[in-house]
Amino acid sequence: MSKRTPALGFILVTVLIDVIGVGIIIPIIPDLLAELGIEDPGDASKMGGLLISSYAIMQFFFAPILGGLSDRYGRRLVILISLLGLTTDYLLTAFAPTLLWLFAGRIVAGIGGASFTTASAYIADISTPEKRAQNFGMIGAAFGVGFVIGPIIGGFLGEFGTRVPFFVAAGLSFANWIYGLFILPESLPVENRRKFDWKRANPLGTFINLMRYPKLITLFISFFIIYLAGHAVQSNWSFFGKEVYAWGPKQIGISLTLVGVSVAIVQAVLIKNAVKKFGQKKTVYYGLIFNFLGLILFSIATEEWMIYTFLPVYVLGGLAGATLQAIMSSQVSPTEQGELMGTFTGLQSLANILGPLMMTSVFSYYTRDVGVYFPGSAFALAAVLSLTSGLMIFFALKNKGLKLS
């Protein structure tokens, strides 16, 4: 492709806007639900959880569908349609008169947010093998930045009204659609396209179909476990900070911003240098070791200074995910990149459904319901999951049939 640089920039902005759409609702959801008649904090919390789950469930089911459609009709069309869907979601939420409309908006957002599948496949299309891990790392960086920017935008604009952030998000998404309509080139040549197959496009069908790649099955399971463990931080951080350090919203926001920025630096800068110096296999190993150590240290961080001291160790764990994804991407043909990325997004969505429930339940159990008081329990569980994933990856990457750099 002759326009790889602007295309890459557009894809990264698209991912960024998708993630901002997830985070933008976090600081304003209590007030928004109160406007819709759900004022009790307990009821609002449960409803907020259902809203998050509805998004993740839709993304889980539609990620492989959009991936398969992009393999048939090209990446550009699917990405542009998804951006229009996200614009529609933000407007639905902005004007939502009832809770039912709010759920409709989140459902549409989950479908449009599944465009991450196609965005990842687009990156695979335009990336040379030596640049693939770096470019997937850039997607990870966009995720990190989005999860920082989203709550900040939601909290700041929410001061002017609970609907204002959604109007702004709709404007951003629509502007990105206009830009893509005129600038974004197609990345998938016609000769590399395949017919759309519903059997291969449903989530379970995709997993079953990938059984014909036996050397990747263990890596897929490991990938899922890594994302599941990540919810010890993503879903549990604010509860842990409030319980252990008596943090308020301001301190929680500052700490999450620091986490997000640190993760973005690792994904955007360090992965490239690590892969160049150590190779893909060792980069994955080092990332998993840092992830395990960081989670263990978080679990015993009884003082506030400790959590910030241990943070660099944890964020270096980000070396593993994108590099592992690049390794797996290089094992399949160009005609199957969309399907492969659809499976990645499906696994992430499944982790987004199960992870929050798992980690917050463990945290609640060991801070309220039993005699053993261990607020770092979710981090400890995540460390066990990380170690399990690491051992699986270690044995899987010993497979002589894998193409590694």
Short mmCIF file of C-alpha atoms in Angstrom, two decimals:
data_model
loop_
_atom_site.label_atom_id
_atom_site.label_comp_id
_atom_site.label_asym_id
_atom_site.label_seq_id
_atom_site.Cartn_x
_atom_site.Cartn_y
_atom_site.Cartn_z
CA MET A 1 0.00 0.00 0.00
CA SER A 2 1.16 3.49 -0.84
CA LYS A 3 -0.67 5.15 2.02
CA ARG A 4 0.30 2.98 4.96
CA THR A 5 1.21 5.82 7.32
CA PRO A 6 -2.10 7.79 7.11
CA ALA A 7 -4.03 4.50 7.07
CA LEU A 8 -2.28 3.34 10.24
CA GLY A 9 -3.02 6.68 11.89
CA PHE A 10 -6.69 6.45 10.96
CA ILE A 11 -7.00 2.92 12.35
CA LEU A 12 -5.36 3.96 15.62
CA VAL A 13 -7.75 6.93 15.93
CA THR A 14 -10.68 4.59 15.23
CA VAL A 15 -9.60 2.24 18.02
CA LEU A 16 -9.04 5.23 20.30
CA ILE A 17 -12.58 6.50 19.69
CA ASP A 18 -14.01 3.01 20.26
CA VAL A 19 -12.30 2.77 23.65
CA ILE A 20 -13.19 6.33 24.65
CA GLY A 21 -16.81 5.33 24.06
CA VAL A 22 -16.43 2.60 26.69
CA GLY A 23 -14.74 4.83 29.27
CA ILE A 24 -16.76 7.98 28.75
CA ILE A 25 -19.80 6.55 30.53
CA ILE A 26 -17.94 5.48 33.71
CA PRO A 27 -17.93 8.76 35.68
CA ILE A 28 -21.43 9.87 34.66
CA ILE A 29 -23.42 6.63 34.76
CA PRO A 30 -24.75 7.17 38.33
CA ASP A 31 -26.18 10.60 37.47
CA LEU A 32 -27.49 9.36 34.13
CA LEU A 33 -29.27 6.43 35.76
CA ALA A 34 -30.65 8.77 38.44
CA GLU A 35 -32.13 10.91 35.67
CA LEU A 36 -33.84 7.77 34.39
CA GLY A 37 -35.33 6.97 37.81
CA ILE A 38 -32.74 4.59 39.31
CA GLU A 39 -31.51 6.57 42.32
CA ASP A 40 -30.69 3.82 44.80
CA PRO A 41 -26.89 3.26 44.72
CA GLY A 42 -27.20 -0.52 44.92
CA ASP A 43 -29.71 -0.70 42.10
CA ALA A 44 -27.66 1.74 40.04
CA SER A 45 -24.54 -0.37 40.54
CA LYS A 46 -26.30 -3.52 39.39
CA MET A 47 -27.75 -1.72 36.39
CA GLY A 48 -24.36 -0.26 35.52
CA GLY A 49 -22.92 -3.75 35.54
CA LEU A 50 -25.65 -4.96 33.21
CA LEU A 51 -24.93 -2.08 30.84
CA ILE A 52 -21.26 -3.02 30.73
CA SER A 53 -22.12 -6.68 30.20
CA SER A 54 -24.56 -5.89 27.40
CA TYR A 55 -21.76 -4.09 25.56
CA ALA A 56 -19.31 -6.95 26.06
CA ILE A 57 -21.85 -9.62 25.09
CA MET A 58 -22.67 -7.86 21.81
CA GLN A 59 -18.98 -7.43 21.06
CA PHE A 60 -18.40 -11.12 21.78
CA PHE A 61 -21.04 -12.27 19.29
CA PHE A 62 -20.40 -9.70 16.56
CA ALA A 63 -16.58 -9.61 16.53
CA PRO A 64 -16.21 -12.79 14.43
CA ILE A 65 -19.11 -11.73 12.20
CA LEU A 66 -17.47 -8.41 11.36
CA GLY A 67 -14.12 -10.15 10.96
CA GLY A 68 -15.62 -12.61 8.48
CA LEU A 69 -17.46 -9.85 6.60
CA SER A 70 -14.22 -7.91 6.30
CA ASP A 71 -12.54 -11.00 4.83
CA ARG A 72 -15.31 -11.10 2.20
CA TYR A 73 -16.03 -7.44 1.40
CA GLY A 74 -12.85 -5.72 2.55
CA ARG A 75 -11.83 -3.87 5.70
CA ARG A 76 -12.76 -0.35 4.61
CA LEU A 77 -16.51 -0.94 4.21
CA VAL A 78 -16.89 -2.71 7.56
CA ILE A 79 -14.88 -0.06 9.43
CA LEU A 80 -16.93 2.79 7.96
CA ILE A 81 -20.25 1.09 8.74
CA SER A 82 -19.08 0.43 12.31
CA LEU A 83 -18.16 4.10 12.78
CA LEU A 84 -21.66 5.11 11.70
CA GLY A 85 -23.03 2.59 14.19
CA LEU A 86 -20.99 4.14 17.01
CA THR A 87 -22.23 7.60 16.03
CA THR A 88 -25.79 6.28 16.23
CA ASP A 89 -25.10 4.78 19.67
CA TYR A 90 -23.81 8.05 21.10
CA LEU A 91 -26.84 9.92 19.78
CA LEU A 92 -29.22 7.27 21.14
CA THR A 93 -27.61 7.58 24.56
CA ALA A 94 -27.60 11.37 24.42
CA PHE A 95 -31.34 11.50 23.76
CA ALA A 96 -32.31 8.35 25.74
CA PRO A 97 -35.63 9.09 27.55
CA THR A 98 -35.83 5.66 29.21
CA LEU A 99 -33.58 2.91 30.47
CA LEU A 100 -34.61 0.76 27.50
CA TRP A 101 -33.18 3.35 25.10
CA LEU A 102 -29.97 3.43 27.12
CA PHE A 103 -29.61 -0.33 26.76
CA ALA A 104 -30.33 -0.02 23.04
CA GLY A 105 -27.47 2.45 22.77
CA ARG A 106 -25.05 0.16 24.60
CA ILE A 107 -26.07 -2.78 22.40
CA VAL A 108 -25.43 -0.76 19.24
CA ALA A 109 -22.11 0.35 20.76
CA GLY A 110 -21.10 -3.24 21.40
CA ILE A 111 -21.80 -4.15 17.78
CA GLY A 112 -19.91 -1.12 16.47
CA GLY A 113 -17.12 -1.64 18.98
CA ALA A 114 -16.53 -5.07 17.50
CA SER A 115 -14.87 -3.17 14.62
CA PHE A 116 -11.67 -3.66 16.62
CA THR A 117 -11.60 -7.02 14.83
CA THR A 118 -11.44 -5.38 11.43
CA ALA A 119 -9.06 -2.69 12.62
CA SER A 120 -6.63 -5.36 13.79
CA ALA A 121 -6.98 -7.23 10.51
CA TYR A 122 -6.26 -3.96 8.66
CA ILE A 123 -3.06 -3.60 10.68
CA ALA A 124 -2.08 -7.16 9.78
CA ASP A 125 -2.73 -6.42 6.10
CA ILE A 126 -0.49 -3.37 5.88
CA SER A 127 2.28 -4.47 8.26
CA THR A 128 5.48 -6.18 7.22
CA PRO A 129 6.41 -9.17 9.44
CA GLU A 130 9.12 -7.19 11.24
CA LYS A 131 6.72 -4.29 11.91
CA ARG A 132 3.70 -6.36 12.93
CA ALA A 133 4.43 -6.58 16.68
CA GLN A 134 5.21 -2.84 16.78
CA ASN A 135 1.95 -1.94 15.04
CA PHE A 136 -0.12 -4.25 17.23
CA GLY A 137 1.63 -2.54 20.14
CA MET A 138 0.38 0.78 18.80
CA ILE A 139 -3.18 -0.58 18.98
CA GLY A 140 -2.50 -1.51 22.61
CA ALA A 141 -1.24 2.01 23.18
CA ALA A 142 -4.44 3.44 21.67
CA PHE A 143 -6.39 1.25 24.09
CA GLY A 144 -4.37 2.53 27.03
CA VAL A 145 -4.78 6.16 26.02
CA GLY A 146 -8.49 5.67 25.35
CA PHE A 147 -9.13 4.21 28.78
CA VAL A 148 -7.41 7.27 30.25
CA ILE A 149 -9.08 9.87 28.06
CA GLY A 150 -12.59 8.38 28.23
CA PRO A 151 -13.22 8.85 31.96
CA ILE A 152 -11.51 12.25 31.94
CA ILE A 153 -13.74 13.45 29.08
CA GLY A 154 -16.82 11.97 30.73
CA GLY A 155 -16.05 13.53 34.10
CA PHE A 156 -15.15 16.98 32.73
CA LEU A 157 -17.97 17.32 30.21
CA GLY A 158 -20.42 15.74 32.65
CA GLU A 159 -20.17 18.93 34.70
CA PHE A 160 -22.13 20.61 31.89
CA GLY A 161 -24.77 17.87 31.76
CA THR A 162 -24.89 14.09 31.71
CA ARG A 163 -25.70 14.01 27.98
CA VAL A 164 -22.97 16.39 26.82
CA PRO A 165 -20.15 13.78 26.66
CA PHE A 166 -22.19 11.67 24.26
CA PHE A 167 -22.80 14.55 21.88
CA VAL A 168 -19.07 15.20 21.81
CA ALA A 169 -18.31 11.50 21.25
CA ALA A 170 -20.87 11.40 18.42
CA GLY A 171 -19.15 14.36 16.80
CA LEU A 172 -15.73 12.73 17.06
CA SER A 173 -16.97 9.44 15.63
CA PHE A 174 -18.77 11.14 12.75
CA ALA A 175 -15.75 13.30 11.95
CA ASN A 176 -13.60 10.16 11.84
CA TRP A 177 -16.13 8.55 9.49
CA ILE A 178 -15.98 11.55 7.14
CA TYR A 179 -12.19 11.42 7.17
CA GLY A 180 -12.15 7.68 6.48
CA LEU A 181 -14.71 8.01 3.70
CA PHE A 182 -12.36 10.18 1.67
CA ILE A 183 -8.91 9.10 2.90
CA LEU A 184 -8.89 5.45 4.01
CA PRO A 185 -7.74 3.04 1.28
CA GLU A 186 -8.71 -0.61 1.11
CA SER A 187 -6.07 -2.93 2.58
CA LEU A 188 -7.28 -6.36 1.48
CA PRO A 189 -6.67 -7.24 -2.19
CA VAL A 190 -9.54 -8.96 -3.99
CA GLU A 191 -7.45 -12.08 -4.57
CA ASN A 192 -7.03 -12.51 -0.78
CA ARG A 193 -10.74 -12.44 0.00
CA ARG A 194 -12.85 -15.44 0.90
CA LYS A 195 -16.54 -16.27 0.96
CA PHE A 196 -18.51 -15.41 4.10
CA ASP A 197 -19.54 -18.49 6.09
CA TRP A 198 -22.01 -18.19 8.97
CA LYS A 199 -20.63 -21.34 10.54
CA ARG A 200 -17.20 -19.76 10.75
CA ALA A 201 -18.60 -16.36 11.75
CA ASN A 202 -20.37 -17.30 15.00
CA PRO A 203 -18.17 -17.16 18.12
CA LEU A 204 -18.32 -20.86 18.99
CA GLY A 205 -18.00 -21.84 15.34
CA THR A 206 -14.88 -19.74 15.02
CA PHE A 207 -13.26 -21.44 18.03
CA ILE A 208 -14.17 -24.88 16.71
CA ASN A 209 -12.92 -23.99 13.24
CA LEU A 210 -9.54 -22.94 14.62
CA MET A 211 -9.05 -26.46 15.92
CA ARG A 212 -7.53 -27.11 12.51
CA TYR A 213 -4.62 -24.99 13.80
CA PRO A 214 -3.65 -27.24 16.72
CA LYS A 215 -0.34 -25.46 17.27
CA LEU A 216 -2.29 -22.26 18.13
CA ILE A 217 -4.93 -23.66 20.50
CA THR A 218 -2.73 -23.41 23.59
CA LEU A 219 -1.74 -19.87 22.66
CA PHE A 220 -5.40 -18.88 22.27
CA ILE A 221 -6.21 -20.22 25.74
CA SER A 222 -3.17 -18.42 27.17
CA PHE A 223 -4.21 -15.20 25.46
CA PHE A 224 -7.67 -15.46 27.06
CA ILE A 225 -6.20 -16.10 30.51
CA ILE A 226 -3.96 -13.03 30.21
CA TYR A 227 -6.95 -10.81 29.49
CA LEU A 228 -8.97 -12.43 32.27
CA ALA A 229 -6.17 -11.67 34.74
CA GLY A 230 -6.02 -8.08 33.51
CA HIS A 231 -9.40 -7.36 35.07
CA ALA A 232 -7.81 -7.47 38.51
CA VAL A 233 -6.62 -3.98 37.58
CA GLN A 234 -9.24 -2.86 35.05
CA SER A 235 -12.29 -3.75 37.15
CA ASN A 236 -10.91 -3.84 40.68
CA TRP A 237 -8.49 -0.90 40.94
CA SER A 238 -10.92 1.71 42.26
CA PHE A 239 -12.40 -0.65 44.87
CA PHE A 240 -8.93 -1.66 46.06
CA GLY A 241 -7.73 1.95 46.27
CA LYS A 242 -10.76 3.07 48.23
CA GLU A 243 -10.61 0.14 50.66
CA VAL A 244 -6.85 0.09 51.32
CA TYR A 245 -5.79 3.73 50.84
CA ALA A 246 -9.12 5.56 51.34
CA TRP A 247 -8.75 7.06 47.86
CA GLY A 248 -11.42 9.40 46.56
CA PRO A 249 -12.43 9.84 42.91
CA LYS A 250 -9.61 12.34 42.27
CA GLN A 251 -6.84 10.01 43.45
CA ILE A 252 -8.38 7.05 41.65
CA GLY A 253 -8.44 9.11 38.47
CA ILE A 254 -4.82 10.21 38.87
CA SER A 255 -3.63 6.66 39.49
CA LEU A 256 -5.56 5.25 36.52
CA THR A 257 -4.16 8.01 34.32
CA LEU A 258 -0.67 7.02 35.39
CA VAL A 259 -1.41 3.36 34.66
CA GLY A 260 -2.83 4.18 31.24
CA VAL A 261 0.04 6.43 30.21
CA SER A 262 2.61 3.90 31.40
CA VAL A 263 0.95 1.07 29.49
CA ALA A 264 0.80 3.24 26.36
CA ILE A 265 4.54 3.94 26.57
CA VAL A 266 5.33 0.25 26.88
CA GLN A 267 3.06 -0.68 23.98
CA ALA A 268 4.09 2.13 21.65
CA VAL A 269 7.83 2.39 22.36
CA LEU A 270 9.32 -0.48 24.32
CA ILE A 271 7.83 -3.42 22.41
CA LYS A 272 9.57 -2.39 19.19
CA ASN A 273 12.96 -2.16 20.89
CA ALA A 274 12.45 -5.33 22.94
CA VAL A 275 11.54 -7.45 19.91
CA LYS A 276 14.49 -6.03 17.99
CA LYS A 277 16.91 -6.80 20.81
CA PHE A 278 15.55 -10.05 22.27
CA GLY A 279 13.30 -11.51 19.57
CA GLN A 280 9.60 -12.32 19.88
CA LYS A 281 9.86 -15.40 22.10
CA LYS A 282 12.04 -13.83 24.81
CA THR A 283 9.99 -10.62 24.72
CA VAL A 284 6.86 -12.64 25.54
CA TYR A 285 8.67 -14.45 28.36
CA TYR A 286 10.00 -11.24 29.90
CA GLY A 287 6.56 -9.63 29.68
CA LEU A 288 4.89 -12.53 31.46
CA ILE A 289 7.51 -12.52 34.22
CA PHE A 290 6.99 -8.79 34.82
CA ASN A 291 3.21 -9.24 34.78
CA PHE A 292 3.35 -12.01 37.39
CA LEU A 293 5.74 -10.08 39.66
CA GLY A 294 3.74 -6.87 39.36
CA LEU A 295 0.49 -8.56 40.36
CA ILE A 296 2.12 -10.32 43.32
CA LEU A 297 3.59 -7.01 44.50
CA PHE A 298 0.23 -5.25 44.10
CA SER A 299 -1.43 -7.91 46.26
CA ILE A 300 0.83 -7.05 49.23
CA ALA A 301 0.95 -3.27 48.69
CA THR A 302 -0.35 -2.10 52.07
CA GLU A 303 1.02 1.45 51.74
CA GLU A 304 0.16 3.98 49.05
CA TRP A 305 3.80 4.59 48.04
CA MET A 306 4.16 0.87 47.37
CA ILE A 307 1.52 0.76 44.64
CA TYR A 308 3.33 3.51 42.71
CA THR A 309 6.71 1.90 43.28
CA PHE A 310 5.48 -1.44 41.96
CA LEU A 311 3.65 0.06 38.99
CA PRO A 312 6.63 0.04 36.53
CA VAL A 313 7.10 -3.69 37.14
CA TYR A 314 3.46 -4.40 36.32
CA VAL A 315 3.20 -2.26 33.18
CA LEU A 316 6.26 -3.96 31.67
CA GLY A 317 4.02 -7.00 31.51
CA GLY A 318 2.47 -5.29 28.49
CA LEU A 319 5.40 -6.58 26.45
CA ALA A 320 3.74 -10.00 26.27
CA GLY A 321 0.25 -9.48 24.84
CA ALA A 322 0.94 -7.64 21.57
CA THR A 323 4.04 -9.73 20.83
CA LEU A 324 2.10 -12.96 21.36
CA GLN A 325 -0.63 -11.64 19.05
CA ALA A 326 1.99 -10.89 16.39
CA ILE A 327 3.41 -14.41 16.69
CA MET A 328 -0.03 -15.94 16.20
CA SER A 329 -0.86 -13.62 13.30
CA SER A 330 2.23 -14.77 11.42
CA GLN A 331 1.06 -18.41 11.58
CA VAL A 332 -2.05 -17.98 9.37
CA SER A 333 -2.53 -16.98 5.73
CA PRO A 334 -3.45 -13.45 4.56
CA THR A 335 -6.96 -14.66 3.70
CA GLU A 336 -7.69 -15.56 7.34
CA GLN A 337 -6.38 -12.51 9.22
CA GLY A 338 -9.88 -11.07 9.71
CA GLU A 339 -11.17 -14.33 11.14
CA LEU A 340 -8.13 -14.64 13.41
CA MET A 341 -8.56 -11.08 14.71
CA GLY A 342 -12.25 -11.77 15.20
CA THR A 343 -11.31 -14.63 17.50
CA PHE A 344 -8.91 -12.37 19.42
CA THR A 345 -11.67 -9.80 19.93
CA GLY A 346 -14.14 -12.54 20.84
CA LEU A 347 -11.78 -13.82 23.52
CA GLN A 348 -11.30 -10.30 24.85
CA SER A 349 -15.06 -9.79 24.95
CA LEU A 350 -15.56 -13.07 26.80
CA ALA A 351 -12.91 -11.97 29.30
CA ASN A 352 -14.71 -8.62 29.59
CA ILE A 353 -17.90 -10.48 30.52
CA LEU A 354 -16.36 -12.89 33.03
CA GLY A 355 -13.36 -10.92 34.34
CA PRO A 356 -15.19 -8.12 36.20
CA LEU A 357 -17.55 -10.56 37.88
CA MET A 358 -14.69 -12.82 38.92
CA MET A 359 -12.33 -10.17 40.27
CA THR A 360 -14.86 -8.00 42.10
CA SER A 361 -16.44 -11.11 43.66
CA VAL A 362 -13.08 -12.31 44.99
CA PHE A 363 -12.30 -8.82 46.32
CA SER A 364 -15.69 -8.62 48.04
CA TYR A 365 -15.34 -12.12 49.53
CA TYR A 366 -11.97 -11.45 51.15
CA THR A 367 -12.84 -8.00 52.47
CA ARG A 368 -16.33 -8.58 53.79
CA ASP A 369 -17.52 -12.14 54.01
CA VAL A 370 -14.82 -14.28 55.63
CA GLY A 371 -12.45 -14.11 58.56
CA VAL A 372 -9.36 -13.67 56.36
CA TYR A 373 -8.93 -10.02 55.37
CA PHE A 374 -7.01 -9.89 52.09
CA PRO A 375 -7.96 -6.91 49.87
CA GLY A 376 -5.18 -7.84 47.44
CA SER A 377 -6.85 -11.19 46.75
CA ALA A 378 -7.91 -10.29 43.20
CA PHE A 379 -4.30 -9.40 42.31
CA ALA A 380 -3.12 -12.68 43.83
CA LEU A 381 -5.65 -14.64 41.78
CA ALA A 382 -4.56 -12.76 38.67
CA ALA A 383 -0.93 -13.63 39.43
CA VAL A 384 -1.84 -17.33 39.55
CA LEU A 385 -3.64 -16.96 36.22
CA SER A 386 -0.65 -15.14 34.76
CA LEU A 387 1.72 -17.87 35.91
CA THR A 388 -0.54 -20.54 34.45
CA SER A 389 -0.67 -18.70 31.14
CA GLY A 390 3.10 -18.26 31.15
CA LEU A 391 3.75 -21.97 31.60
CA MET A 392 1.34 -22.80 28.79
CA ILE A 393 3.02 -20.30 26.46
CA PHE A 394 6.48 -21.56 27.35
CA PHE A 395 5.66 -25.10 26.25
CA ALA A 396 3.65 -23.93 23.22
CA LEU A 397 6.49 -21.78 21.86
CA LYS A 398 8.84 -24.76 21.99
CA ASN A 399 6.90 -26.06 18.98
CA LYS A 400 9.40 -26.25 16.12
CA GLY A 401 6.64 -25.59 13.57
CA LEU A 402 6.02 -22.00 14.70
CA LYS A 403 7.46 -19.16 12.67
CA LEU A 404 9.29 -16.83 15.06
CA SER A 405 11.56 -13.84 14.62
#
